[in-house]
Short mmCIF file of C-alpha atoms in Angstrom, two decimals:
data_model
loop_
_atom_site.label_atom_id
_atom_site.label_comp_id
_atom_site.label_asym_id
_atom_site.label_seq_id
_atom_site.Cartn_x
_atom_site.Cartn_y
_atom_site.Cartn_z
CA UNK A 1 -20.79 12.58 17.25
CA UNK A 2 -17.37 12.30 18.60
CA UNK A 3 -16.93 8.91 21.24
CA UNK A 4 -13.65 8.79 23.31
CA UNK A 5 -12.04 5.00 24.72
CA UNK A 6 -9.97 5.49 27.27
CA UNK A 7 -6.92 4.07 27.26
CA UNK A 8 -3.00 3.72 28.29
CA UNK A 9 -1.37 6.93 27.58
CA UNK A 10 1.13 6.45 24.65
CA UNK A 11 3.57 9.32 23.19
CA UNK A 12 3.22 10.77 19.63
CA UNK A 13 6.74 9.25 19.29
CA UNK A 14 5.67 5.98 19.55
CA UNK A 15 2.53 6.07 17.07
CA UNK A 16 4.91 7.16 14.50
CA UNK A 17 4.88 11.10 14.64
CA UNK A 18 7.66 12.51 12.75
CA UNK A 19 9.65 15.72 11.88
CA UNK A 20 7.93 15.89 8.33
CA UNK A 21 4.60 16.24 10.29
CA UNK A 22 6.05 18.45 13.02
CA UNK A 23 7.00 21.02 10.68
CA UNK A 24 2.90 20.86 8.80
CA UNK A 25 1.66 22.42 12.14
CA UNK A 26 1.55 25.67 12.64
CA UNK A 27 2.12 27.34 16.69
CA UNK A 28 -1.42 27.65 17.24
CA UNK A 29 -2.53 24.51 16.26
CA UNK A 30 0.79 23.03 18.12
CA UNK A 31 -0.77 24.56 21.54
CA UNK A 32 -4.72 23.82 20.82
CA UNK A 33 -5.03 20.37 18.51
CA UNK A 34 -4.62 17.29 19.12
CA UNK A 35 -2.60 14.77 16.59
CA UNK A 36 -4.33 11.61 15.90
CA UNK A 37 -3.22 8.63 13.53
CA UNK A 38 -6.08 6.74 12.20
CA UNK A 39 -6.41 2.90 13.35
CA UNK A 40 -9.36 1.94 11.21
CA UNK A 41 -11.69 2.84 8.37
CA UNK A 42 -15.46 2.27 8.49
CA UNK A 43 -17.89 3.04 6.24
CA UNK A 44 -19.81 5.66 8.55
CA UNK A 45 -17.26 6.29 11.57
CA UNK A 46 -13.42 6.42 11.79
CA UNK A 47 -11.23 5.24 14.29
CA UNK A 48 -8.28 7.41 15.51
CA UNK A 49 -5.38 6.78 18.32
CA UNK A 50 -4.33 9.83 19.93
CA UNK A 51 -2.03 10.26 23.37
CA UNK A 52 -4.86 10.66 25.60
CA UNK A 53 -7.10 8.10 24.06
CA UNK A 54 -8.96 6.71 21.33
CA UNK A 55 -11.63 8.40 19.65
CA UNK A 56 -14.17 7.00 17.38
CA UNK A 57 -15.36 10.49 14.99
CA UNK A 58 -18.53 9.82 12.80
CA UNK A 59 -17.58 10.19 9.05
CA UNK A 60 -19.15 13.92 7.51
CA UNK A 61 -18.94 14.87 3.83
CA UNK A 62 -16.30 17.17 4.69
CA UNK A 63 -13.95 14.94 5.38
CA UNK A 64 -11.80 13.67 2.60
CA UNK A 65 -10.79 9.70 1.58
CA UNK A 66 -8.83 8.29 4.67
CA UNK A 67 -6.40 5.70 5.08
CA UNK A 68 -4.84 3.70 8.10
CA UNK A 69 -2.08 5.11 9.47
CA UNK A 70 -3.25 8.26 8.33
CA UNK A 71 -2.32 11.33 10.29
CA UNK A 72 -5.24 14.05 11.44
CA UNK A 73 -5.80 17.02 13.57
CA UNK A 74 -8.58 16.58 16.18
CA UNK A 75 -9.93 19.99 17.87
CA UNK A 76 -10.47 20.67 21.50
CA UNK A 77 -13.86 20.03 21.14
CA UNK A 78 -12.61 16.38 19.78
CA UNK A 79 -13.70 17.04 15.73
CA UNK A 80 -11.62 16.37 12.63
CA UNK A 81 -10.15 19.37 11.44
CA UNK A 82 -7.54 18.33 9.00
CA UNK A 83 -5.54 15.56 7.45
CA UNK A 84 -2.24 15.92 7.48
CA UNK A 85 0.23 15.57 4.35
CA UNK A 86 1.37 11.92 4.30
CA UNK A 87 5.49 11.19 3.49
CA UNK A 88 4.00 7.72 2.16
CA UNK A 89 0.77 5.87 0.52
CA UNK A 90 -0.54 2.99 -0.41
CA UNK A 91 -3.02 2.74 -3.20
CA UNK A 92 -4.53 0.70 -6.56
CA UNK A 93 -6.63 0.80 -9.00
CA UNK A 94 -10.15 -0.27 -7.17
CA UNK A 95 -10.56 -4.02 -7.62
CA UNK A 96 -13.12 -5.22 -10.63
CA UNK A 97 -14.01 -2.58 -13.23
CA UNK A 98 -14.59 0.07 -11.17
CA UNK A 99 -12.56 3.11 -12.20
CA UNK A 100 -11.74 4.83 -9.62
CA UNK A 101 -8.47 4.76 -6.97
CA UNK A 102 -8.62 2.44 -3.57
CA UNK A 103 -6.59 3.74 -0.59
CA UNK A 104 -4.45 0.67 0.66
CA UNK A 105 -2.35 2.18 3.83
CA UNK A 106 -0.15 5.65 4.86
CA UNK A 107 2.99 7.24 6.44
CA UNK A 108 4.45 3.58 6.11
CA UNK A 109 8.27 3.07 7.09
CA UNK A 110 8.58 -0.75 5.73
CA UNK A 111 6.29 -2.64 3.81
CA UNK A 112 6.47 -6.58 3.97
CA UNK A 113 5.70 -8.31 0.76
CA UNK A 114 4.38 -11.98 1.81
CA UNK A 115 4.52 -14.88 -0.43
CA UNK A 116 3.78 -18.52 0.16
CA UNK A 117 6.61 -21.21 -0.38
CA UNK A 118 3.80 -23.41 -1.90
CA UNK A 119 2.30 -24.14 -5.44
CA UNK A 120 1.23 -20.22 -5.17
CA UNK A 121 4.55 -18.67 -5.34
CA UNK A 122 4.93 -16.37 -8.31
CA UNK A 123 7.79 -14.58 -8.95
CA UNK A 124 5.80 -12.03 -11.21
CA UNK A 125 3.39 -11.38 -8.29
CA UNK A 126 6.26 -10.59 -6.17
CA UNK A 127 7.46 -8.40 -8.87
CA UNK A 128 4.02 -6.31 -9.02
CA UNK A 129 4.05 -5.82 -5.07
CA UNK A 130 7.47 -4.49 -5.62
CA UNK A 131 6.23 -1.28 -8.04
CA UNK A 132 3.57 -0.74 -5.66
CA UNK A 133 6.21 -0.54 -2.80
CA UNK A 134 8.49 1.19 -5.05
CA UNK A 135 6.18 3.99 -6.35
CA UNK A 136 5.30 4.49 -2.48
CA UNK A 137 8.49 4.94 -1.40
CA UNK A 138 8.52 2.61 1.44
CA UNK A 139 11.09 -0.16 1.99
CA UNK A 140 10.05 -3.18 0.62
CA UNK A 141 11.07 -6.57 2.66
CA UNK A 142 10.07 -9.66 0.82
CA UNK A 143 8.60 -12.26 3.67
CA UNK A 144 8.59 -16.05 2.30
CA UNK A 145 6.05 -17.60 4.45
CA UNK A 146 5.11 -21.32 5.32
CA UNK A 147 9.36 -21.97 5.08
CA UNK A 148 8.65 -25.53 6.96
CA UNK A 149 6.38 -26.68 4.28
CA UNK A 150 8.94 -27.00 1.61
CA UNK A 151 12.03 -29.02 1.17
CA UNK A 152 14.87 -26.68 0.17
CA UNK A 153 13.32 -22.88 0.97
CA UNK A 154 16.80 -21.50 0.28
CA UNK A 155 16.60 -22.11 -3.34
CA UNK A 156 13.65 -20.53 -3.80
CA UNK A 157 14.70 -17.56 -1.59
CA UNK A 158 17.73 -17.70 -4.36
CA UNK A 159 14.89 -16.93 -7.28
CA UNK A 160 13.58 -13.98 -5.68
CA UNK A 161 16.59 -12.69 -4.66
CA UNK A 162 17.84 -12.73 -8.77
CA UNK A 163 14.88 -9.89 -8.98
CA UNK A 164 17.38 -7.25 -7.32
CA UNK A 165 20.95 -8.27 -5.41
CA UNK A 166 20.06 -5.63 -2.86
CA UNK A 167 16.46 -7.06 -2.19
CA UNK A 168 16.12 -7.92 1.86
CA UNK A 169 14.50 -11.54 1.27
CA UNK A 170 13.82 -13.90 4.35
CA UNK A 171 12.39 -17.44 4.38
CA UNK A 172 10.23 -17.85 7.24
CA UNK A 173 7.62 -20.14 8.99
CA UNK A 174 5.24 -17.96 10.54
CA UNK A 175 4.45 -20.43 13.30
CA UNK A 176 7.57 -19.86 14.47
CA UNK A 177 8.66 -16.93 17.21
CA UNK A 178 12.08 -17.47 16.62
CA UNK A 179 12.14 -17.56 12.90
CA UNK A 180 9.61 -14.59 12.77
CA UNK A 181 11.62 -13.00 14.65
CA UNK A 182 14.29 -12.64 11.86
CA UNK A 183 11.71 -9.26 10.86
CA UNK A 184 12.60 -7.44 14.18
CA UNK A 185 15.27 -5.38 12.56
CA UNK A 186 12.64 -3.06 10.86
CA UNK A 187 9.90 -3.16 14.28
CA UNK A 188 11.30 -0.77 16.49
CA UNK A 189 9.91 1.70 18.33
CA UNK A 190 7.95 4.26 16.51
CA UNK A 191 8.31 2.30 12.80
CA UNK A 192 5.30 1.80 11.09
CA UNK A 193 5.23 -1.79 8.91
CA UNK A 194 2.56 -3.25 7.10
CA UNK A 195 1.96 -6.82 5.74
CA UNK A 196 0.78 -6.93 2.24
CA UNK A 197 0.15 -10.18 -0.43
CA UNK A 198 -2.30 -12.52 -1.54
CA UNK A 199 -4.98 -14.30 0.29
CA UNK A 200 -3.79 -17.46 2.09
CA UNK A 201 -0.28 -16.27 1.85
CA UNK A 202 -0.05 -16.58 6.01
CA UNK A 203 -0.18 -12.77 6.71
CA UNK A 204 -2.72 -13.11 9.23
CA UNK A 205 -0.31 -15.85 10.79
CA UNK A 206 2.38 -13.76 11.10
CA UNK A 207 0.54 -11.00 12.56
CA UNK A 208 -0.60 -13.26 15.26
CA UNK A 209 2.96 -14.30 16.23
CA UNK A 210 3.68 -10.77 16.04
CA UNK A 211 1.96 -9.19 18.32
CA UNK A 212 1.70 -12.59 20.49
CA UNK A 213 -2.09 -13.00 20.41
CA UNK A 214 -5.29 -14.02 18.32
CA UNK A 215 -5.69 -10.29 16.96
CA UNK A 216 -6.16 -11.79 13.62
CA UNK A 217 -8.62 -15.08 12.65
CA UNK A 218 -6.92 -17.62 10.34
CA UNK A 219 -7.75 -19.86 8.30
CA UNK A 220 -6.69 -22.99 5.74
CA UNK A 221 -5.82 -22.68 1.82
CA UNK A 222 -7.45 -25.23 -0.44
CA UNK A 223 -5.51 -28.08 -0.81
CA UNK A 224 -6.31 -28.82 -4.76
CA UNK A 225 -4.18 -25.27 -6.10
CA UNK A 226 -2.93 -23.39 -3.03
CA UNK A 227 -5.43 -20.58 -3.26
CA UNK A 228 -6.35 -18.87 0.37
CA UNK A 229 -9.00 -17.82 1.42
CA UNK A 230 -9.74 -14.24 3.11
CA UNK A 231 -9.15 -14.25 7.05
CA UNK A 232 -8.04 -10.79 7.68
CA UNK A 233 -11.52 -8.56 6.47
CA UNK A 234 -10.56 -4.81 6.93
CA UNK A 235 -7.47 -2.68 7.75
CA UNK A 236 -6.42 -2.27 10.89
CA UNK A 237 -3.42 -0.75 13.14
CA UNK A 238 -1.52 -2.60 15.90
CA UNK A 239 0.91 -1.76 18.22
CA UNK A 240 3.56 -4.39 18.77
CA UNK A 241 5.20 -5.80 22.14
CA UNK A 242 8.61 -4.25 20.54
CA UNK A 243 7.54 -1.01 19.58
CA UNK A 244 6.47 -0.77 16.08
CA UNK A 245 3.18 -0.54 14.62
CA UNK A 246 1.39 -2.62 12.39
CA UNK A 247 -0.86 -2.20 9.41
CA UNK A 248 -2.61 -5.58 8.70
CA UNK A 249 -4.55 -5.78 5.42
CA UNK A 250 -7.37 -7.79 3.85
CA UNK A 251 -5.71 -10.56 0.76
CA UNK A 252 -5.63 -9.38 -2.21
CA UNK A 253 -6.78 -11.53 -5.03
CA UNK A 254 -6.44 -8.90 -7.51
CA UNK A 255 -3.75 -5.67 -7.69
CA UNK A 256 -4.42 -3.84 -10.42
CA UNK A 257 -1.63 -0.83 -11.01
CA UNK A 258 -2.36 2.85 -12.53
CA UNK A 259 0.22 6.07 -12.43
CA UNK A 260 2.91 3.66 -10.96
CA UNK A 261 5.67 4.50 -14.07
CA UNK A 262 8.50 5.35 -10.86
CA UNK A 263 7.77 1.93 -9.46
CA UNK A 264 8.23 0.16 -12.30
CA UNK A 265 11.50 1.93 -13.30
CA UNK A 266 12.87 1.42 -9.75
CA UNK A 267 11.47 -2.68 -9.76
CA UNK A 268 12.78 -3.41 -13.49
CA UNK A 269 16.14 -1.13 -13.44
CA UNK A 270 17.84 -3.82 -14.91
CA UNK A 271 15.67 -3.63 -18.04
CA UNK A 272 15.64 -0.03 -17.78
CA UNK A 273 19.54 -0.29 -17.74
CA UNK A 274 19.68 -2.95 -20.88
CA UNK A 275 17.50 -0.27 -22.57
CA UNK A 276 19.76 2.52 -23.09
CA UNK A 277 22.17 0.10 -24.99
CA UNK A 278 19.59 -0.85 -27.62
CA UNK A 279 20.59 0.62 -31.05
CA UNK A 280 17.25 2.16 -31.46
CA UNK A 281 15.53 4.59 -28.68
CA UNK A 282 11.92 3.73 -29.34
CA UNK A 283 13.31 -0.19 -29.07
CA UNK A 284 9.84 -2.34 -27.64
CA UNK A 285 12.55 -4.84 -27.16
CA UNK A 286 10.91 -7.29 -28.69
CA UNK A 287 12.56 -8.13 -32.51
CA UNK A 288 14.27 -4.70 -33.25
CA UNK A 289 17.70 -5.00 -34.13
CA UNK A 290 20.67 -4.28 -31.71
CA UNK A 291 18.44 -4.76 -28.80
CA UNK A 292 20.25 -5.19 -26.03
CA UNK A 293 17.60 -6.58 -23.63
CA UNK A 294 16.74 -9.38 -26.03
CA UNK A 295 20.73 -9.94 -26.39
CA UNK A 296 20.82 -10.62 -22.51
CA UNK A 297 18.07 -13.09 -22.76
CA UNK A 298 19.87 -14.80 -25.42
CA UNK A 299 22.67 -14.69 -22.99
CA UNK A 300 20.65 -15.76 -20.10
CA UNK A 301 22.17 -12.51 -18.25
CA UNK A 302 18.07 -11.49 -17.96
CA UNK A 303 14.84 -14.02 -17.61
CA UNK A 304 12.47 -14.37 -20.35
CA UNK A 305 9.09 -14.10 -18.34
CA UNK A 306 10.66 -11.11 -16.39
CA UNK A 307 10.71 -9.03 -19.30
CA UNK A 308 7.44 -10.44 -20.10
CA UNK A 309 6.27 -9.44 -16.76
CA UNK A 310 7.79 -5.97 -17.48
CA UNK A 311 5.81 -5.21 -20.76
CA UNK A 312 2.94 -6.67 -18.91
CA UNK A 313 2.51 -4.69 -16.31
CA UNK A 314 3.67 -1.07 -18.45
CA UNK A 315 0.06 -2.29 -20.97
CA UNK A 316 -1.88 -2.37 -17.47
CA UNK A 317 -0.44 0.66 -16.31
CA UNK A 318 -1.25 2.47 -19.59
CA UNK A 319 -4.78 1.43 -19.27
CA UNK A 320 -5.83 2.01 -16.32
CA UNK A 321 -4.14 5.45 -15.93
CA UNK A 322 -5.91 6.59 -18.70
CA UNK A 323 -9.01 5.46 -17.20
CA UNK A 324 -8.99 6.71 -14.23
CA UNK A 325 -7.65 10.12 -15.91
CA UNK A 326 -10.63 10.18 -18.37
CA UNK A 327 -13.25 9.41 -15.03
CA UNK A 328 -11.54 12.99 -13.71
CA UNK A 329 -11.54 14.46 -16.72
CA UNK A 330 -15.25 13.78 -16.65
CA UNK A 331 -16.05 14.39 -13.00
CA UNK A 332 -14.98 17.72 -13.56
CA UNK A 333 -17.12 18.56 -16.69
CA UNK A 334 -19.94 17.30 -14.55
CA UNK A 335 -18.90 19.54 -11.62
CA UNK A 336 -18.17 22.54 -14.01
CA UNK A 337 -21.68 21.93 -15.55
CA UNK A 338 -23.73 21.80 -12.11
CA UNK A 339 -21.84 24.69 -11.04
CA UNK A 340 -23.19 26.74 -13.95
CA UNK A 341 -26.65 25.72 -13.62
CA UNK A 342 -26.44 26.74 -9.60
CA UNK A 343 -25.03 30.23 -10.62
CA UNK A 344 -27.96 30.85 -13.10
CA UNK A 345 -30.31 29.49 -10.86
CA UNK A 346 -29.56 32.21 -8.38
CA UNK A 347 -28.88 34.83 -11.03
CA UNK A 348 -32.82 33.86 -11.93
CA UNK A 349 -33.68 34.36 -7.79
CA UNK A 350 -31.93 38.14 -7.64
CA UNK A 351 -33.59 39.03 -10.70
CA UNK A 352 -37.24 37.92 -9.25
#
């Protein structure tokens, strides 16, 4: 069942359509489907935005794993047809010890990596957003929230930027429309941006001064450590007063990285850089000889718990690829072996 909510007409333009999905139409379905960019996942029906209006689809086995901001083909008779290819996505290793991947967000232009100015800041957590963003392929912003609630937020900015000299970095208070307003450069028209970080971190904040309403609850972080607490409960898709539209998702308290290898090369290239000096190609640049990485520590040309950081996150990496690699491995045994018993259960039938 297939429920359509009116609404103001809006152009494919500004939800975010784009030549690389142009071109993943053919003519017919050009002249007889509708494009539709999903707003928000449920658990039995999805919500999609399309010119004409909204539609809420009921979810059917057929349909694969969707993702806000997700881009699908709707038929005249309003069904899901197809999802298209997306240029960009979002994903981890499910939270806990499930094995098995979680779709974060998709077809994102800019990702903003929030981080508290308080006792949570961690320049290691910023640093494992970063791969995430990186692997993706989406520009990564780093967003410093809660600016006004520390004495010299300029220094700290200074620490993060030391993680890459090209890294866009700003210090804001969320609170603020003016300050906030310092992230306009990457919400224009027809740009899709997300918010992602840790719980408490003020993302639901700034998504409220954003879009110049209540469209997200807040709340408080406990005062003994920092921690937040959830606000923001599900993913979601905005559109802003300038044009853009925003992904808001749930805090994270745990991001747990699998097959993210490029995103780690592109976060740590200064590591992968030092590397390729070492005397030894295998170095684990920890007490080899001639290794240049440990020679810039030494130097204090490269921080101590960065590199830490770095072989921290390749061991997690490691892991949980090969997990989730040995759950498909199996999966498919299982498929292979229910397959076989369906074909000889109808080779049984034709012979009776």
């Amino acid at each position: 069942m297939t429920t359509l909510i009116s609404q103001p007409v809006i152009s494919l333009h500004q939800l975010g359509w784009k030549p690389f999905l142009q071109q993943q139409l053919s003519l017919d379905e050009w002249e007889h489907c509708q494009p539709a960019r999903v707003s928000a996942v449920h658990r039995s029906r999805i919500e999609v935005i399309a010119e004409h209006g909204s539609l809420s689809l009921q979810v059917v086995p057929a349909m694969p794993s969707l993702a806000v901001g997700d881009w699908v083909l709707i038929s005249p008779q309003q069904q899901f047809i197809r999802l298209l290819d997306r240029f960009s996505c979002f994903w981890r290793k499910a939270a806990g010890s499930k094995v098995e991947e979680q779709l974060i967000a998709s077809n994102l232009d800019t990702v903003f990596i929030v981080c508290s100015l308080n006792q949570d800041f961690n320049l290691s957590r910023i640093e494992r957003y970063l791969a995430l963003a990186n692997q993706a392929g989406v520009e990564p912003v780093i967003v410093l929230s809660k600016a006004d609630c520390v004495e010299n937020p300029a220094e700290l900015q200074a620490h993060v930027q030391q993680i890459d000299g090209m890294l866009m970095v700003e210090a804001i208070n969320g609170l603020d429309p003016e300050s906030v307003a310092r992230l306009s450069p990457w919400c224009g028209q027809g740009k899709t941006v997300a918010f992602l970080g840790s719980s408490g971190a003020g993302k639901s904040t700034l998504v409220n001064t954003l879009l110049a309403s209540e469209a997200q609850q807040t709340g408080g972080i406990r005062e003994d450590d920092s921690k937040g607490r959830h606000t923001t409960t599900s993913r979601s898709l905005h559109l802003m007063p300038e044009g853009a539209l925003l992904v808001d998702t749930p805090g994270m308290r745990e991001l747990q990285l699998a097959d993210c290898e490029d995103g780690i090369t592109a976060t740590f290239s200064d590591i992968k850089a030092l590397a390729t000096q070492c005397r030894f190609g295998d170095c684990s640049h920890q007490q080899e000889p001639g290794c240049a990485v440990q020679q810039a520590i030494e130097s204090g040309d490269l921080e101590e718990r960065r590199l830490r950081n770095y072989h921290k996150l390749n061991r997690e990496i490691a892991f949980n690829s090969a997990s989730i690699a040995e759950k498909r491995a199996k999966s498919k045994q299982i498929g292979r072996y229910h397959h076989a018993i369906q074909k000889n259960n109808r080779k049984q039938k034709n012979r009776a």
